[in-house]
Amino acid sequence: MASPILHIKDSYYFEVPAFMWRHNYESRDQVPEFLREAHPHATPEEFNKALDGKILIPQLPGVSLKNLYQSDSPLAISKFMILELVAAAIIAFIFIRLAGMIRTGERPKGKFWNFFEAILLFMRDEVARPAIGKHDADKFLPVLWTLFFFVLGCNLLGMVPWAGSPTASFSVTLALAAVTLGTGMICGVVKFGPVGYLKNQIPHMELPFVLALFLKPMIWVIEVFGLFIKHGVLGVRLLANMVAGHIVLLSIMGIAFSVEGAVSPYWGISAPISVFGATAISMLELFVAFLQAYVFVFLSSLFIGAAIHHH
Amino acid sequence: MVSPRFLIGLALSFVMLLGIAPTVAFAAAAGGDHAHGDHIGHANADKEMENPAEIKASLAIWSLVVFLILMAILWKFAWGPIVAGLEKREAGIAENIASAERAAGDAKRMIADYEAKLAGAADQVRAMLDEARRDAEHTKEEIIAEAKSAAGVEHERQMRELRTATDQALKALSETFADQAVALAGRIIQEKLNAKDHDRLVKEAVAKFAQSPSMN
């Protein structure tokens, strides 16, 4: 069996139940080239069997894959790239429509739109303004709002059958953490100047001059390390939560789907239990999807707030 | 009580499991047959393939680009108008509250005005009533006084008439009485007195009678 990690990692195909997507290769020539080259001895039937339920993502001409999960080309289109676009499109659709409803100062009508407006206001009044300060917070709202809904969208896609969580990949979470770091750095430099921003990393301390001469450079180094670590952890936390949730789900569903289980007489008992368990964990995952999006944006606000204010 | 929808969902998922499990088992068994244990699609893998912490530069850059484009689009078409709309709404609400407070203040002032006016009206009514009562009292007294004076005058007149009538009656009576007395005395005295004595006696009697005041 392949590692379960492959189920939550980025790949170059979408996986659906086998009966929904059959491959009917009759000769090896119809099989994509990278697979043919990788498996010189496999028969068309073996390819069909292995690829049933796998919707290969069409690649740009000239882009070659190493296997279903890896490519040497930077232009290869992966599942998470498409899912990110889907999340972005859904978010753009929802909020451009919501903007059309409330731009005149009217209130949105209906639960659906009020739900999103409530989140926007919560992010503004309970997250951004307390963390950054009322005066500056509103400038950062577009970044924070986009971060929240993009993270939330990517998290929730993990709960959609046959999709997946882009936020279960470091490539995505660290890129988003870099957005926070970059925002803080740019705005800090704009506010204090490059030197001022760097000096601002040292907390204010009343030290005798001689002591300060030795301590302050060391503290500065620690603080600068800390700055990168904090933002790195922002990405790690999100990834860990998503990966952990999906692995737990996989393990529990694995009870129902394992080969040994399926042929054992107790499968009739273990399978329903695992379905129950997976349903319950899915509920938890839904909550975690929202919670981690909130935590990500909350911490981002704190970091941005720290970057643009004196310690 | 478990909802029927939940039970149907449970039954469906169980049926799906029953349908899928043998396929999975079969596929896994078929996979196991592979000579090198080499999964189709997993060839050429380096050790990064199963590393959950792998960082792919292409996906990272793509994520950043998608995020920034999304943010730019939303900034222009969603967040800007939404912030403007929210501010407009907040200003509207603040304006509504202010105007409601103004209206409440106006209403309070008007109530005070009307209460003062009402109180003034009551005073006015009281004054009017008092005046009316005073007028009525005055008129009553006038009427009574007039009646009294009229009655007094009438009484006076009647008394005068009465006195006149009494005087006349007395005069007539005294004349008659004198004549009768004279006649009577004459008859008595005719036998004893002569005419001289007779006249003198009459005159004295009449004078005495006239001097005596009316006793009525």
mmCIF file with all atom_site columns, C-alpha atoms in Angstrom, chain A residues 2-3 5-6 9-10 12 38-39 50 66-70 74 81 84-85 88 95 99 102-108 117 120-121 124 142-143 145-147 150 169-172 174-175 179 257 259 267 272 275, chain B residues 6 14 17-18 20-21 24 26 28 38-46 48-56 58-60 62-64 66-67 70-71 73-75 77-79 81-83 85-86 88-90:
data_model
loop_
_atom_site.group_PDB
_atom_site.id
_atom_site.type_symbol
_atom_site.label_atom_id
_atom_site.label_alt_id
_atom_site.label_comp_id
_atom_site.label_asym_id
_atom_site.label_entity_id
_atom_site.label_seq_id
_atom_site.pdbx_PDB_ins_code
_atom_site.Cartn_x
_atom_site.Cartn_y
_atom_site.Cartn_z
_atom_site.occupancy
_atom_site.B_iso_or_equiv
_atom_site.pdbx_formal_charge
_atom_site.auth_seq_id
_atom_site.auth_comp_id
_atom_site.auth_asym_id
_atom_site.auth_atom_id
_atom_site.pdbx_PDB_model_num
ATOM 1   C CA . ALA A 1 2   ? 1.085   3.486  -0.708  1.00 0.00 ? 2   ALA A CA 1
ATOM 2   C CA . SER A 1 3   ? 1.720   5.823  2.160   1.00 0.00 ? 3   SER A CA 1
ATOM 3   C CA . ILE A 1 5   ? 0.444   10.787 3.234   1.00 0.00 ? 5   ILE A CA 1
ATOM 4   C CA . LEU A 1 6   ? 0.010   10.634 -0.527  1.00 0.00 ? 6   LEU A CA 1
ATOM 5   C CA . LYS A 1 9   ? -0.398  15.638 -0.548  1.00 0.00 ? 9   LYS A CA 1
ATOM 6   C CA . ASP A 1 10  ? -0.555  17.636 -3.708  1.00 0.00 ? 10  ASP A CA 1
ATOM 7   C CA . TYR A 1 12  ? -1.293  15.793 -10.551 1.00 0.00 ? 12  TYR A CA 1
ATOM 8   C CA . ALA A 1 38  ? 8.187   4.899  -15.889 1.00 0.00 ? 38  ALA A CA 1
ATOM 9   C CA . HIS A 1 39  ? 6.599   1.485  -16.293 1.00 0.00 ? 39  HIS A CA 1
ATOM 10  C CA . ALA A 1 50  ? -4.224  1.471  -11.478 1.00 0.00 ? 50  ALA A CA 1
ATOM 11  C CA . LYS A 1 66  ? 8.050   12.309 -13.022 1.00 0.00 ? 66  LYS A CA 1
ATOM 12  C CA . ASN A 1 67  ? 5.095   10.472 -11.554 1.00 0.00 ? 67  ASN A CA 1
ATOM 13  C CA . LEU A 1 68  ? 1.609   11.301 -10.321 1.00 0.00 ? 68  LEU A CA 1
ATOM 14  C CA . TYR A 1 69  ? 2.999   13.356 -7.447  1.00 0.00 ? 69  TYR A CA 1
ATOM 15  C CA . GLN A 1 70  ? 6.202   14.892 -8.710  1.00 0.00 ? 70  GLN A CA 1
ATOM 16  C CA . PRO A 1 74  ? 7.880   24.406 -12.385 1.00 0.00 ? 74  PRO A CA 1
ATOM 17  C CA . MET A 1 81  ? -3.235  24.895 -7.793  1.00 0.00 ? 81  MET A CA 1
ATOM 18  C CA . GLU A 1 84  ? -6.771  27.350 -4.894  1.00 0.00 ? 84  GLU A CA 1
ATOM 19  C CA . LEU A 1 85  ? -8.213  28.879 -8.025  1.00 0.00 ? 85  LEU A CA 1
ATOM 20  C CA . ALA A 1 88  ? -10.413 32.152 -4.972  1.00 0.00 ? 88  ALA A CA 1
ATOM 21  C CA . PHE A 1 95  ? -17.844 39.006 -1.890  1.00 0.00 ? 95  PHE A CA 1
ATOM 22  C CA . ALA A 1 99  ? -20.306 44.293 -2.018  1.00 0.00 ? 99  ALA A CA 1
ATOM 23  C CA . ILE A 1 102 ? -24.136 46.747 0.779   1.00 0.00 ? 102 ILE A CA 1
ATOM 24  C CA . ARG A 1 103 ? -22.130 49.373 -1.069  1.00 0.00 ? 103 ARG A CA 1
ATOM 25  C CA . THR A 1 104 ? -25.058 51.780 -0.857  1.00 0.00 ? 104 THR A CA 1
ATOM 26  C CA . GLY A 1 105 ? -25.224 51.472 2.912   1.00 0.00 ? 105 GLY A CA 1
ATOM 27  C CA . GLU A 1 106 ? -28.134 49.024 2.724   1.00 0.00 ? 106 GLU A CA 1
ATOM 28  C CA . ARG A 1 107 ? -28.168 45.892 4.851   1.00 0.00 ? 107 ARG A CA 1
ATOM 29  C CA . PRO A 1 108 ? -27.792 42.537 3.072   1.00 0.00 ? 108 PRO A CA 1
ATOM 30  C CA . GLU A 1 117 ? -21.080 40.120 6.654   1.00 0.00 ? 117 GLU A CA 1
ATOM 31  C CA . LEU A 1 120 ? -16.326 40.497 8.085   1.00 0.00 ? 120 LEU A CA 1
ATOM 32  C CA . LEU A 1 121 ? -17.489 42.652 10.967  1.00 0.00 ? 121 LEU A CA 1
ATOM 33  C CA . ARG A 1 124 ? -12.788 43.984 11.865  1.00 0.00 ? 124 ARG A CA 1
ATOM 34  C CA . PRO A 1 142 ? -8.277  43.868 2.921   1.00 0.00 ? 142 PRO A CA 1
ATOM 35  C CA . VAL A 1 143 ? -5.212  41.717 3.657   1.00 0.00 ? 143 VAL A CA 1
ATOM 36  C CA . TRP A 1 145 ? -10.128 39.548 5.190   1.00 0.00 ? 145 TRP A CA 1
ATOM 37  C CA . THR A 1 146 ? -8.579  37.982 2.110   1.00 0.00 ? 146 THR A CA 1
ATOM 38  C CA . LEU A 1 147 ? -6.275  35.861 4.280   1.00 0.00 ? 147 LEU A CA 1
ATOM 39  C CA . PHE A 1 150 ? -8.621  32.204 1.457   1.00 0.00 ? 150 PHE A CA 1
ATOM 40  C CA . SER A 1 169 ? 0.868   21.704 2.083   1.00 0.00 ? 169 SER A CA 1
ATOM 41  C CA . PHE A 1 170 ? 3.756   23.768 3.405   1.00 0.00 ? 170 PHE A CA 1
ATOM 42  C CA . SER A 1 171 ? 4.041   25.380 0.011   1.00 0.00 ? 171 SER A CA 1
ATOM 43  C CA . VAL A 1 172 ? 0.692   27.042 0.629   1.00 0.00 ? 172 VAL A CA 1
ATOM 44  C CA . LEU A 1 174 ? 4.297   29.164 4.298   1.00 0.00 ? 174 LEU A CA 1
ATOM 45  C CA . ALA A 1 175 ? 3.421   31.313 1.300   1.00 0.00 ? 175 ALA A CA 1
ATOM 46  C CA . VAL A 1 179 ? 2.191   37.387 3.119   1.00 0.00 ? 179 VAL A CA 1
ATOM 47  C CA . PHE A 1 257 ? -11.503 0.104  4.040   1.00 0.00 ? 257 PHE A CA 1
ATOM 48  C CA . VAL A 1 259 ? -8.078  -5.249 3.166   1.00 0.00 ? 259 VAL A CA 1
ATOM 49  C CA . TRP A 1 267 ? -16.147 -6.004 9.288   1.00 0.00 ? 267 TRP A CA 1
ATOM 50  C CA . PRO A 1 272 ? -20.317 1.223  10.808  1.00 0.00 ? 272 PRO A CA 1
ATOM 51  C CA . VAL A 1 275 ? -18.317 5.578  9.569   1.00 0.00 ? 275 VAL A CA 1
ATOM 52  C CA . PHE B 2 6   ? -30.213 10.654 9.612   1.00 0.00 ? 6   PHE B CA 1
ATOM 53  C CA . PHE B 2 14  ? -23.429 1.659  4.784   1.00 0.00 ? 14  PHE B CA 1
ATOM 54  C CA . LEU B 2 17  ? -19.353 0.951  2.016   1.00 0.00 ? 17  LEU B CA 1
ATOM 55  C CA . LEU B 2 18  ? -20.583 -2.507 1.139   1.00 0.00 ? 18  LEU B CA 1
ATOM 56  C CA . ILE B 2 20  ? -16.867 -0.069 -2.315  1.00 0.00 ? 20  ILE B CA 1
ATOM 57  C CA . ALA B 2 21  ? -15.048 -2.329 0.100   1.00 0.00 ? 21  ALA B CA 1
ATOM 58  C CA . VAL B 2 24  ? -10.836 -1.679 -2.631  1.00 0.00 ? 24  VAL B CA 1
ATOM 59  C CA . PHE B 2 26  ? -9.623  -6.339 -4.916  1.00 0.00 ? 26  PHE B CA 1
ATOM 60  C CA . ALA B 2 28  ? -5.266  -3.728 -3.146  1.00 0.00 ? 28  ALA B CA 1
ATOM 61  C CA . ASP B 2 38  ? 6.030   -0.663 -7.708  1.00 0.00 ? 38  ASP B CA 1
ATOM 62  C CA . HIS B 2 39  ? 2.760   1.332  -7.829  1.00 0.00 ? 39  HIS B CA 1
ATOM 63  C CA . ILE B 2 40  ? 1.880   2.676  -11.191 1.00 0.00 ? 40  ILE B CA 1
ATOM 64  C CA . GLY B 2 41  ? 2.173   6.416  -10.895 1.00 0.00 ? 41  GLY B CA 1
ATOM 65  C CA . HIS B 2 42  ? 4.715   6.223  -8.105  1.00 0.00 ? 42  HIS B CA 1
ATOM 66  C CA . ALA B 2 43  ? 7.756   5.504  -10.255 1.00 0.00 ? 43  ALA B CA 1
ATOM 67  C CA . ASN B 2 44  ? 10.841  7.738  -10.311 1.00 0.00 ? 44  ASN B CA 1
ATOM 68  C CA . ALA B 2 45  ? 9.927   8.875  -6.821  1.00 0.00 ? 45  ALA B CA 1
ATOM 69  C CA . ASP B 2 46  ? 12.593  10.491 -4.732  1.00 0.00 ? 46  ASP B CA 1
ATOM 70  C CA . GLU B 2 48  ? 10.478  13.833 -1.028  1.00 0.00 ? 48  GLU B CA 1
ATOM 71  C CA . MET B 2 49  ? 7.388   12.168 -2.463  1.00 0.00 ? 49  MET B CA 1
ATOM 72  C CA . GLU B 2 50  ? 6.155   10.795 0.828   1.00 0.00 ? 50  GLU B CA 1
ATOM 73  C CA . ASN B 2 51  ? 7.477   13.689 2.887   1.00 0.00 ? 51  ASN B CA 1
ATOM 74  C CA . PRO B 2 52  ? 4.492   15.600 4.255   1.00 0.00 ? 52  PRO B CA 1
ATOM 75  C CA . ALA B 2 53  ? 6.717   18.628 4.872   1.00 0.00 ? 53  ALA B CA 1
ATOM 76  C CA . GLU B 2 54  ? 7.812   18.923 1.251   1.00 0.00 ? 54  GLU B CA 1
ATOM 77  C CA . ILE B 2 55  ? 7.884   22.451 -0.087  1.00 0.00 ? 55  ILE B CA 1
ATOM 78  C CA . LYS B 2 56  ? 7.296   22.853 -3.771  1.00 0.00 ? 56  LYS B CA 1
ATOM 79  C CA . SER B 2 58  ? 6.021   26.136 -7.923  1.00 0.00 ? 58  SER B CA 1
ATOM 80  C CA . LEU B 2 59  ? 3.009   25.635 -5.633  1.00 0.00 ? 59  LEU B CA 1
ATOM 81  C CA . ALA B 2 60  ? 4.298   28.242 -3.170  1.00 0.00 ? 60  ALA B CA 1
ATOM 82  C CA . TRP B 2 62  ? 1.415   29.917 -7.400  1.00 0.00 ? 62  TRP B CA 1
ATOM 83  C CA . SER B 2 63  ? -0.267  30.276 -3.979  1.00 0.00 ? 63  SER B CA 1
ATOM 84  C CA . LEU B 2 64  ? 1.285   33.675 -3.487  1.00 0.00 ? 64  LEU B CA 1
ATOM 85  C CA . VAL B 2 66  ? -3.316  33.510 -6.565  1.00 0.00 ? 66  VAL B CA 1
ATOM 86  C CA . PHE B 2 67  ? -3.573  35.142 -3.162  1.00 0.00 ? 67  PHE B CA 1
ATOM 87  C CA . LEU B 2 70  ? -7.477  37.560 -5.298  1.00 0.00 ? 70  LEU B CA 1
ATOM 88  C CA . MET B 2 71  ? -6.637  40.296 -2.831  1.00 0.00 ? 71  MET B CA 1
ATOM 89  C CA . ILE B 2 73  ? -9.576  41.894 -7.174  1.00 0.00 ? 73  ILE B CA 1
ATOM 90  C CA . LEU B 2 74  ? -11.374 41.891 -3.855  1.00 0.00 ? 74  LEU B CA 1
ATOM 91  C CA . TRP B 2 75  ? -9.723  45.145 -2.805  1.00 0.00 ? 75  TRP B CA 1
ATOM 92  C CA . PHE B 2 77  ? -14.455 45.197 -6.252  1.00 0.00 ? 77  PHE B CA 1
ATOM 93  C CA . ALA B 2 78  ? -15.367 43.911 -2.801  1.00 0.00 ? 78  ALA B CA 1
ATOM 94  C CA . TRP B 2 79  ? -13.472 45.229 0.204   1.00 0.00 ? 79  TRP B CA 1
ATOM 95  C CA . PRO B 2 81  ? -17.217 49.004 -1.646  1.00 0.00 ? 81  PRO B CA 1
ATOM 96  C CA . ILE B 2 82  ? -17.949 46.929 1.461   1.00 0.00 ? 82  ILE B CA 1
ATOM 97  C CA . VAL B 2 83  ? -15.941 49.224 3.728   1.00 0.00 ? 83  VAL B CA 1
ATOM 98  C CA . GLY B 2 85  ? -21.009 50.651 2.510   1.00 0.00 ? 85  GLY B CA 1
ATOM 99  C CA . LEU B 2 86  ? -20.380 49.763 6.134   1.00 0.00 ? 86  LEU B CA 1
ATOM 100 C CA . LYS B 2 88  ? -22.170 54.725 5.122   1.00 0.00 ? 88  LYS B CA 1
ATOM 101 C CA . ARG B 2 89  ? -24.431 52.454 7.121   1.00 0.00 ? 89  ARG B CA 1
ATOM 102 C CA . GLU B 2 90  ? -22.695 53.326 10.375  1.00 0.00 ? 90  GLU B CA 1
#
